[in-house]
Amino acid sequence: MTRPTPDPQALVEGLAHRPGREDRLTHLRVLPAREATFEDWPDWVPGPVRTAYAGRGVARPWRHQVVAAEAARTGQHVVVATGTASGKSLAYQLPGLTEILERRGPRGQRGATVLYVAPTKALAHDQLDGVRALGLDVRAVTHDGDSSREQRDWTRAFGEYVLTNPDMLHRSLLPGHQRWSSFLGSLRYVVIDECHHYRGVFGAHVSHVLRRLRRVCASYGASPTFVLASATVADPEVAASRLTGLDVLALTTDHSPRGRLAVALWEPPFVSHAGENGAPVRRAASSETADLLTDLMVDGVRTLAFIRSRRGVEQVAMVAAELLGEVDPSLPPRVAAYRGGYLPEERRALERRLREGDLLGLAATNALELGIDISGLDAVVIAGFPGTRAALWQQLGRAGRDRQDALGILVARDDPLDTFLVTHPESLFGQPVEATVFDPGNEHVLGPHLCAAAQEIPLTEADLPLFGPTARAAVDALTLAGLLRRRPRGWFWTDRRRAADLADLRSTGGSAIQRVDEATGRVVGTVDPGGAHATAHPGAVYLHLGETWLVTALDLDDHVALMHPAPDLDCTTTAREITEISIREERRAQTWGECRLSWGLVEVTHQTVSYLRRRQPGGEVLGEEPLDLPARSLVTAAVWWTVPGDALDDAGLATADLPGAAHAAEHCSIGLLPLFATCDRWDIGGVSTALHPDTGRLTVFVHDGHPGGAGFAERGYAAAREWLTATRETIASCACADGCPSCVQSPKCGNQNHPLDKEAAGLLLDVLLEHAPPAG
């Protein structure tokens, strides 16, 4: 029996008109359905492949699938940039599977191979299930950190369609390429799925991993065709070419069918208690999302709720289960949490339950944002703007994958960007997704990959253009430092270490910190080193699969955080840190009247000094506890602007709270930068001061959160007028009197949002923008 599809518009209206929810729905946009355009199978597709797809319900492909497959078949590098659930998998599977079957030897020897690269293990396993479901005689297998030694040996010897991730490509396959020589020498296609995901420092790293792959393949006589795919990539031709270093054809016309999608913008109400410094605060987006998830599940709507943090995911699932138990005792087991840090078998079990319909609701981090094929979802609720329009549309696209009508709700956090978006819907609808920002020339990225390439195969002069115009200078610097040695046949790696270990692809800061039950020694979960100071310090509260834990000790040298269960705790913890900044090098600058806008290198020093305990639910501060953790330094890129004392005096700001004005402007500008760069506020940071020693002026910095920079601050410099104008508008339009989380307060402020002067921040930005050059 076919399950009836809910009417998404009726669902929204039902949610919005329940008692007490007046004025929460700020905008509703219904995107129309689209009819399919079909095409005949290309003549070169063999009968068994056609039959296999027919068995999966694909009698005829859509036109864009055929166009992409035909182009790849002729050796054209292609990026398929069509919408979510538009069948991009078939577009790259069709030529790959066909060549595997065509070129196989008489005794089953492999004659052609395909390498599929996904940003997450979960997506690779999902794709593996899809390939195997076709029932073709193709040896498809994943190669990742969960693979056993026996599985890896079998894959190298017999694998034809190998699914992996950039990390394994970087750390396993390329350093050991001699053992993969047969596979690489037969490599016909390389698939880069969800290519929009490769941005910032991660994107820069992956761009060099792919160049190293091309170089190693060429040494075995192979020149594979690259097929990239993404539903949300701006300027796909440019982004794909920068990522691969190749000329890539972009295919953007979508011929797949689509149901209606109703997108609701939702703003939680103000709560009765005040926040920091007496500011008005809105109800937490996570609490609002738990209510909406509960209501939708009660109505039988299969719903996925995206939550920003791992802790928030656990809390939303717990609260929803409690609320559901008050309505129907059979419903609490049908809601669960899904996030990074779970063990592989836990993730697989949750994915299976969601596909099979056993779970009616799931609270997840963006680990489920990418194209995992979870059919049957009717609704998506997003607790807070996910940082970019690209990520927003990816998350909304998780619902309606069976071409049924679907609902998406964006619940605003108490944050400048979220408040701006739900009150300015034109900033979301009809706007292109953000350009993919990354810098392959970042010396902190390029150097380690040149070392890795030299260890794989000695570098020659002919190789250097592959790695960009700064490669020769980087090689000379590495040679001077003694890491490379020049010989007649090229540059050789001379160190005893594995060169691949020098590059940290995901900028985690090294080995993961293990969260360990101090009584049993069991590993409960993991956290990246970069997040350990904030979430694994002594006294930190940690949620895992609905259980509350309290951290008792953090050993950064041994990468261990000891914990014990604490089921009676009714609070959460938030770390506080202090930050200092110094200018290393100004690389670009422009004058705006007496003011100055700059971009360059800075050194940022962070130290986590305390943590706040907050009551849960509610969020009231219960107390602050000191911490003794080491400082961390970072050399990165920043955009900064300065205002001289004379200009401040002329604007009547001589007696104003200048530290508070600069601090408020800094917070709001950090919150708005994601509108103009492919980042969110957790990718960037800021520092402000009424008189900085390096400039002698009032100075506001916004910096990237990665060594050497990720391109975000540079994008802010390029779009400074538009960015800072939106910042000024956000401050002016906020209804609060003295500043609140919707305008100038920040959830990550190391100074407890003090001092802040909202009114003076607006005047300060007026001074800065008065002589800004025209936009564009």
Tab-separated table of C-alpha atoms in Angstrom, residues 20 38 49 53 167 182 191 247 268 328 335 360 368-369 371 440 451 708 714-715 723 730 750 753 762:
chain	number	residue	atom	x	y	z
A	20	GLY	CA	1.244	30.070	21.093
A	38	PHE	CA	13.735	11.256	-20.840
A	49	VAL	CA	23.684	-2.792	-17.698
A	53	TYR	CA	18.957	-0.402	-14.164
A	167	ASP	CA	42.102	10.717	3.439
A	182	SER	CA	47.766	-2.799	-11.617
A	191	VAL	CA	34.597	10.190	-9.704
A	247	ASP	CA	39.625	21.687	-18.275
A	268	PRO	CA	11.521	31.406	17.644
A	328	ASP	CA	2.097	7.742	22.336
A	335	VAL	CA	13.436	8.790	17.140
A	360	LEU	CA	10.221	8.026	11.940
A	368	LEU	CA	23.822	13.199	6.792
A	369	GLU	CA	23.913	16.357	4.660
A	371	GLY	CA	23.993	12.611	-0.913
A	440	PRO	CA	45.904	25.725	-3.585
A	451	CYS	CA	57.100	16.409	-0.061
A	708	GLY	CA	48.013	30.034	6.274
A	714	GLU	CA	40.411	37.238	1.341
A	715	ARG	CA	36.855	36.911	0.054
A	723	TRP	CA	29.673	42.701	3.579
A	730	THR	CA	21.679	44.250	10.630
A	750	GLY	CA	35.833	34.895	24.955
A	753	ASN	CA	30.097	39.667	25.284
A	762	GLY	CA	26.543	51.614	13.989
